[in-house]
């Protein structure tokens, strides 16, 4: 498995400057748990502020617009978020796909723009409950990824994949360990096919379905789970650090 476990907090549409104290607390604690790589993706309004406040953890964005500049009121380009201090961007999240009807072609354009801006990518994929209940989860996720994986040279070096079963996000439900292992192994196979085993080994596959301190240890011990994309539990330094500690201990085991 590539590198250290990668624990990323997605703050979604949460956070004002009062949240900077949580970012500082996460950063201080992360310096004690170096066996895990830790990052947060605050809303656009806090990227620069969080970047200035922290020393150890990575700072990223939750989305970007594919264009470089121009008459796109309300949009934020990859170059802009990089200029604000972001080092990575989350793309293709299920909430963006659902709330903004994002297509694979739009996501591909964002990926290309982000890579050109020097950003790392966390590319999300995942199925709905009806898709899983029909026995089509693996086929759906692999087709989704085939349409989105960047094919440019050195893409694997800057890519992370996050598997997020849509039905488990914010619901308190998680997929079973067997389901998670099967999906992550299928994704690894596609990465090997796309980039070759030597290059694909650099791509970590995160699990992103209601990861919490009380289930993190079990999830992170599953083969091919290279970390976690954490939603609600990342808004509190205490709960988020419970996941970071579990990731660090999983490396020691």
mmCIF file of C-alpha atoms in Angstrom, residues 31-252:
data_model
loop_
_atom_site.group_PDB
_atom_site.id
_atom_site.type_symbol
_atom_site.label_atom_id
_atom_site.label_comp_id
_atom_site.label_asym_id
_atom_site.label_seq_id
_atom_site.Cartn_x
_atom_site.Cartn_y
_atom_site.Cartn_z
ATOM 1 C CA UNK A 31 2.439 16.699 14.801
ATOM 2 C CA UNK A 32 2.345 13.944 17.432
ATOM 3 C CA UNK A 33 0.913 11.329 15.069
ATOM 4 C CA UNK A 34 3.267 11.426 12.125
ATOM 5 C CA UNK A 35 2.416 7.893 10.992
ATOM 6 C CA UNK A 36 -0.718 9.308 9.366
ATOM 7 C CA UNK A 37 -0.942 12.090 6.791
ATOM 8 C CA UNK A 38 -3.674 14.518 7.825
ATOM 9 C CA UNK A 39 -5.502 17.187 5.819
ATOM 10 C CA UNK A 40 -8.661 19.261 5.891
ATOM 11 C CA UNK A 41 -10.778 20.795 3.130
ATOM 12 C CA UNK A 42 -12.558 23.837 4.577
ATOM 13 C CA UNK A 43 -14.984 26.018 2.608
ATOM 14 C CA UNK A 44 -13.400 28.422 0.129
ATOM 15 C CA UNK A 45 -13.718 31.314 2.589
ATOM 16 C CA UNK A 46 -11.357 29.629 5.062
ATOM 17 C CA UNK A 47 -8.692 28.111 2.814
ATOM 18 C CA UNK A 48 -6.253 31.003 3.152
ATOM 19 C CA UNK A 49 -6.924 31.463 6.865
ATOM 20 C CA UNK A 50 -6.460 27.768 7.678
ATOM 21 C CA UNK A 51 -3.345 27.633 5.492
ATOM 22 C CA UNK A 52 -1.820 30.462 7.545
ATOM 23 C CA UNK A 53 -2.779 28.896 10.883
ATOM 24 C CA UNK A 54 -1.381 25.374 10.423
ATOM 25 C CA UNK A 55 2.112 23.940 10.053
ATOM 26 C CA UNK A 56 1.736 20.188 9.628
ATOM 27 C CA UNK A 57 -1.592 19.311 8.060
ATOM 28 C CA UNK A 58 -2.502 19.717 4.402
ATOM 29 C CA UNK A 59 -5.155 22.184 3.282
ATOM 30 C CA UNK A 60 -7.369 21.665 0.262
ATOM 31 C CA UNK A 61 -10.595 22.699 -1.447
ATOM 32 C CA UNK A 62 -13.896 20.930 -1.931
ATOM 33 C CA UNK A 63 -14.339 21.721 -5.623
ATOM 34 C CA UNK A 64 -13.135 24.009 -8.395
ATOM 35 C CA UNK A 65 -14.403 25.472 -11.655
ATOM 36 C CA UNK A 66 -12.692 24.097 -14.784
ATOM 37 C CA UNK A 67 -12.050 27.464 -16.420
ATOM 38 C CA UNK A 68 -8.959 29.551 -15.753
ATOM 39 C CA UNK A 69 -10.761 32.895 -15.471
ATOM 40 C CA UNK A 70 -13.505 34.923 -17.121
ATOM 41 C CA UNK A 71 -17.167 35.818 -16.775
ATOM 42 C CA UNK A 72 -18.238 33.020 -14.404
ATOM 43 C CA UNK A 73 -19.940 34.766 -11.521
ATOM 44 C CA UNK A 74 -19.554 32.956 -8.222
ATOM 45 C CA UNK A 75 -17.103 30.329 -9.488
ATOM 46 C CA UNK A 76 -13.594 29.652 -8.165
ATOM 47 C CA UNK A 77 -10.831 28.356 -10.432
ATOM 48 C CA UNK A 78 -8.155 25.813 -9.554
ATOM 49 C CA UNK A 79 -5.529 28.536 -9.910
ATOM 50 C CA UNK A 80 -7.389 30.691 -7.383
ATOM 51 C CA UNK A 81 -7.618 27.963 -4.759
ATOM 52 C CA UNK A 82 -3.944 27.100 -5.260
ATOM 53 C CA UNK A 83 -3.115 30.782 -4.797
ATOM 54 C CA UNK A 84 -5.108 30.749 -1.537
ATOM 55 C CA UNK A 85 -2.916 27.931 -0.213
ATOM 56 C CA UNK A 86 -4.761 24.764 -1.241
ATOM 57 C CA UNK A 87 -2.599 21.789 -2.173
ATOM 58 C CA UNK A 88 -5.385 19.439 -3.276
ATOM 59 C CA UNK A 89 -9.015 19.497 -4.349
ATOM 60 C CA UNK A 90 -11.869 17.032 -3.853
ATOM 61 C CA UNK A 91 -13.661 16.365 -7.150
ATOM 62 C CA UNK A 92 -16.678 14.283 -8.150
ATOM 63 C CA UNK A 93 -18.136 14.145 -4.642
ATOM 64 C CA UNK A 94 -21.591 12.569 -4.624
ATOM 65 C CA UNK A 95 -23.127 15.736 -3.189
ATOM 66 C CA UNK A 96 -21.756 17.757 -6.107
ATOM 67 C CA UNK A 97 -23.051 15.144 -8.553
ATOM 68 C CA UNK A 98 -26.506 15.181 -6.924
ATOM 69 C CA UNK A 99 -26.925 18.843 -5.954
ATOM 70 C CA UNK A 100 -25.336 20.331 -9.088
ATOM 71 C CA UNK A 101 -25.986 17.555 -11.636
ATOM 72 C CA UNK A 102 -22.282 17.258 -12.394
ATOM 73 C CA UNK A 103 -21.453 15.009 -15.327
ATOM 74 C CA UNK A 104 -18.319 12.957 -15.931
ATOM 75 C CA UNK A 105 -17.255 15.374 -18.666
ATOM 76 C CA UNK A 106 -17.496 18.295 -16.238
ATOM 77 C CA UNK A 107 -15.542 16.394 -13.622
ATOM 78 C CA UNK A 108 -12.888 15.503 -16.202
ATOM 79 C CA UNK A 109 -12.520 19.175 -17.118
ATOM 80 C CA UNK A 110 -12.086 20.072 -13.450
ATOM 81 C CA UNK A 111 -9.473 17.350 -13.006
ATOM 82 C CA UNK A 112 -7.492 18.621 -15.971
ATOM 83 C CA UNK A 113 -7.650 22.197 -14.705
ATOM 84 C CA UNK A 114 -6.618 21.187 -11.175
ATOM 85 C CA UNK A 115 -3.652 19.157 -12.378
ATOM 86 C CA UNK A 116 -2.519 22.045 -14.579
ATOM 87 C CA UNK A 117 -2.659 24.284 -11.496
ATOM 88 C CA UNK A 118 -0.326 21.888 -9.658
ATOM 89 C CA UNK A 119 -2.957 20.503 -7.296
ATOM 90 C CA UNK A 120 -3.367 16.951 -6.070
ATOM 91 C CA UNK A 121 -6.728 15.288 -6.706
ATOM 92 C CA UNK A 122 -9.082 13.331 -4.461
ATOM 93 C CA UNK A 123 -11.466 11.733 -6.944
ATOM 94 C CA UNK A 124 -14.705 10.431 -5.444
ATOM 95 C CA UNK A 125 -16.825 7.529 -6.610
ATOM 96 C CA UNK A 126 -19.680 5.552 -5.131
ATOM 97 C CA UNK A 127 -23.058 3.942 -5.641
ATOM 98 C CA UNK A 128 -26.581 4.560 -4.340
ATOM 99 C CA UNK A 129 -28.484 2.021 -2.261
ATOM 100 C CA UNK A 130 -30.747 0.886 -5.156
ATOM 101 C CA UNK A 131 -27.657 0.213 -7.272
ATOM 102 C CA UNK A 132 -26.128 -1.899 -4.512
ATOM 103 C CA UNK A 133 -29.359 -3.761 -3.851
ATOM 104 C CA UNK A 134 -29.524 -4.698 -7.553
ATOM 105 C CA UNK A 135 -26.044 -6.216 -7.288
ATOM 106 C CA UNK A 136 -24.554 -3.617 -9.624
ATOM 107 C CA UNK A 137 -22.398 -1.629 -7.182
ATOM 108 C CA UNK A 138 -18.994 -2.779 -8.419
ATOM 109 C CA UNK A 139 -19.881 -2.405 -12.096
ATOM 110 C CA UNK A 140 -21.282 1.078 -11.504
ATOM 111 C CA UNK A 141 -18.278 2.323 -9.510
ATOM 112 C CA UNK A 142 -15.725 0.974 -11.980
ATOM 113 C CA UNK A 143 -17.571 2.516 -14.925
ATOM 114 C CA UNK A 144 -17.717 5.817 -13.039
ATOM 115 C CA UNK A 145 -13.975 5.696 -12.451
ATOM 116 C CA UNK A 146 -13.098 4.632 -16.001
ATOM 117 C CA UNK A 147 -14.840 7.763 -17.223
ATOM 118 C CA UNK A 148 -13.014 10.020 -14.756
ATOM 119 C CA UNK A 149 -9.491 8.771 -14.106
ATOM 120 C CA UNK A 150 -6.934 11.210 -15.542
ATOM 121 C CA UNK A 151 -4.752 9.655 -18.205
ATOM 122 C CA UNK A 152 -1.998 12.264 -18.386
ATOM 123 C CA UNK A 153 1.605 11.467 -17.529
ATOM 124 C CA UNK A 154 2.369 11.348 -13.778
ATOM 125 C CA UNK A 155 -1.363 11.532 -12.897
ATOM 126 C CA UNK A 156 -1.058 8.590 -10.494
ATOM 127 C CA UNK A 157 1.528 10.501 -8.455
ATOM 128 C CA UNK A 158 -1.032 13.204 -7.673
ATOM 129 C CA UNK A 159 -4.173 11.092 -7.408
ATOM 130 C CA UNK A 160 -6.147 9.704 -4.479
ATOM 131 C CA UNK A 161 -9.424 7.825 -4.972
ATOM 132 C CA UNK A 162 -12.181 8.026 -2.366
ATOM 133 C CA UNK A 163 -14.855 5.331 -2.365
ATOM 134 C CA UNK A 164 -17.970 6.761 -0.750
ATOM 135 C CA UNK A 165 -21.089 4.597 -0.840
ATOM 136 C CA UNK A 166 -23.710 7.329 -1.225
ATOM 137 C CA UNK A 167 -26.165 5.589 1.064
ATOM 138 C CA UNK A 168 -23.648 5.672 3.939
ATOM 139 C CA UNK A 169 -22.776 9.378 3.839
ATOM 140 C CA UNK A 170 -24.158 11.238 6.827
ATOM 141 C CA UNK A 171 -26.531 8.385 7.658
ATOM 142 C CA UNK A 172 -24.512 6.658 10.349
ATOM 143 C CA UNK A 173 -24.460 3.518 8.190
ATOM 144 C CA UNK A 174 -21.291 1.920 6.899
ATOM 145 C CA UNK A 175 -20.700 -0.823 4.386
ATOM 146 C CA UNK A 176 -19.657 -4.167 5.844
ATOM 147 C CA UNK A 177 -15.913 -4.916 6.009
ATOM 148 C CA UNK A 178 -16.377 -7.533 3.285
ATOM 149 C CA UNK A 179 -18.175 -5.038 1.038
ATOM 150 C CA UNK A 180 -15.477 -2.411 1.591
ATOM 151 C CA UNK A 181 -12.663 -4.868 0.930
ATOM 152 C CA UNK A 182 -14.284 -6.171 -2.255
ATOM 153 C CA UNK A 183 -14.860 -2.677 -3.653
ATOM 154 C CA UNK A 184 -11.388 -1.405 -2.773
ATOM 155 C CA UNK A 185 -9.785 -4.459 -4.360
ATOM 156 C CA UNK A 186 -11.857 -3.917 -7.511
ATOM 157 C CA UNK A 187 -10.752 -0.280 -7.617
ATOM 158 C CA UNK A 188 -7.128 -1.326 -7.143
ATOM 159 C CA UNK A 189 -7.474 -3.668 -10.078
ATOM 160 C CA UNK A 190 -8.744 -0.848 -12.274
ATOM 161 C CA UNK A 191 -5.894 1.418 -11.140
ATOM 162 C CA UNK A 192 -3.390 -1.327 -12.011
ATOM 163 C CA UNK A 193 -5.021 -1.682 -15.421
ATOM 164 C CA UNK A 194 -4.982 2.080 -16.028
ATOM 165 C CA UNK A 195 -1.559 3.079 -14.726
ATOM 166 C CA UNK A 196 0.376 -0.176 -14.354
ATOM 167 C CA UNK A 197 1.087 -1.740 -10.974
ATOM 168 C CA UNK A 198 4.225 0.284 -10.230
ATOM 169 C CA UNK A 199 2.471 3.613 -10.724
ATOM 170 C CA UNK A 200 -0.906 2.619 -9.305
ATOM 171 C CA UNK A 201 0.747 1.588 -6.050
ATOM 172 C CA UNK A 202 1.177 5.314 -5.367
ATOM 173 C CA UNK A 203 -2.592 5.881 -5.363
ATOM 174 C CA UNK A 204 -4.253 5.576 -1.978
ATOM 175 C CA UNK A 205 -7.893 4.478 -1.864
ATOM 176 C CA UNK A 206 -9.839 6.140 0.949
ATOM 177 C CA UNK A 207 -13.119 4.983 2.439
ATOM 178 C CA UNK A 208 -15.663 7.760 2.844
ATOM 179 C CA UNK A 209 -18.880 6.495 4.369
ATOM 180 C CA UNK A 210 -19.598 7.795 7.900
ATOM 181 C CA UNK A 211 -16.150 7.089 9.340
ATOM 182 C CA UNK A 212 -16.069 7.828 13.070
ATOM 183 C CA UNK A 213 -13.652 7.210 15.958
ATOM 184 C CA UNK A 214 -15.562 4.096 17.035
ATOM 185 C CA UNK A 215 -15.383 2.370 13.640
ATOM 186 C CA UNK A 216 -12.166 3.832 12.206
ATOM 187 C CA UNK A 217 -9.821 1.153 13.520
ATOM 188 C CA UNK A 218 -11.801 -1.667 11.913
ATOM 189 C CA UNK A 219 -12.223 0.169 8.599
ATOM 190 C CA UNK A 220 -8.578 1.207 8.353
ATOM 191 C CA UNK A 221 -7.420 -2.366 8.951
ATOM 192 C CA UNK A 222 -9.239 -3.609 5.828
ATOM 193 C CA UNK A 223 -6.922 -4.503 2.923
ATOM 194 C CA UNK A 224 -6.521 -1.706 0.338
ATOM 195 C CA UNK A 225 -8.066 0.943 2.620
ATOM 196 C CA UNK A 226 -5.400 3.651 2.522
ATOM 197 C CA UNK A 227 -7.184 6.179 4.693
ATOM 198 C CA UNK A 228 -10.510 7.933 5.167
ATOM 199 C CA UNK A 229 -12.464 10.865 3.766
ATOM 200 C CA UNK A 230 -14.266 12.129 6.857
ATOM 201 C CA UNK A 231 -17.327 14.383 6.888
ATOM 202 C CA UNK A 232 -19.173 15.310 10.072
ATOM 203 C CA UNK A 233 -16.591 13.791 12.410
ATOM 204 C CA UNK A 234 -13.949 16.187 11.041
ATOM 205 C CA UNK A 235 -15.724 19.288 12.352
ATOM 206 C CA UNK A 236 -14.537 18.589 15.885
ATOM 207 C CA UNK A 237 -10.838 18.228 16.610
ATOM 208 C CA UNK A 238 -11.623 15.672 19.307
ATOM 209 C CA UNK A 239 -13.611 13.325 17.086
ATOM 210 C CA UNK A 240 -11.372 13.806 14.033
ATOM 211 C CA UNK A 241 -8.260 13.075 16.058
ATOM 212 C CA UNK A 242 -9.802 9.835 17.262
ATOM 213 C CA UNK A 243 -9.683 8.737 13.631
ATOM 214 C CA UNK A 244 -6.111 10.036 13.200
ATOM 215 C CA UNK A 245 -4.988 8.065 16.256
ATOM 216 C CA UNK A 246 -6.646 4.922 14.876
ATOM 217 C CA UNK A 247 -4.825 5.436 11.579
ATOM 218 C CA UNK A 248 -1.475 5.881 13.337
ATOM 219 C CA UNK A 249 -2.010 2.781 15.434
ATOM 220 C CA UNK A 250 -3.000 0.766 12.372
ATOM 221 C CA UNK A 251 0.448 1.549 10.946
ATOM 222 C CA UNK A 252 2.093 0.250 14.116
#
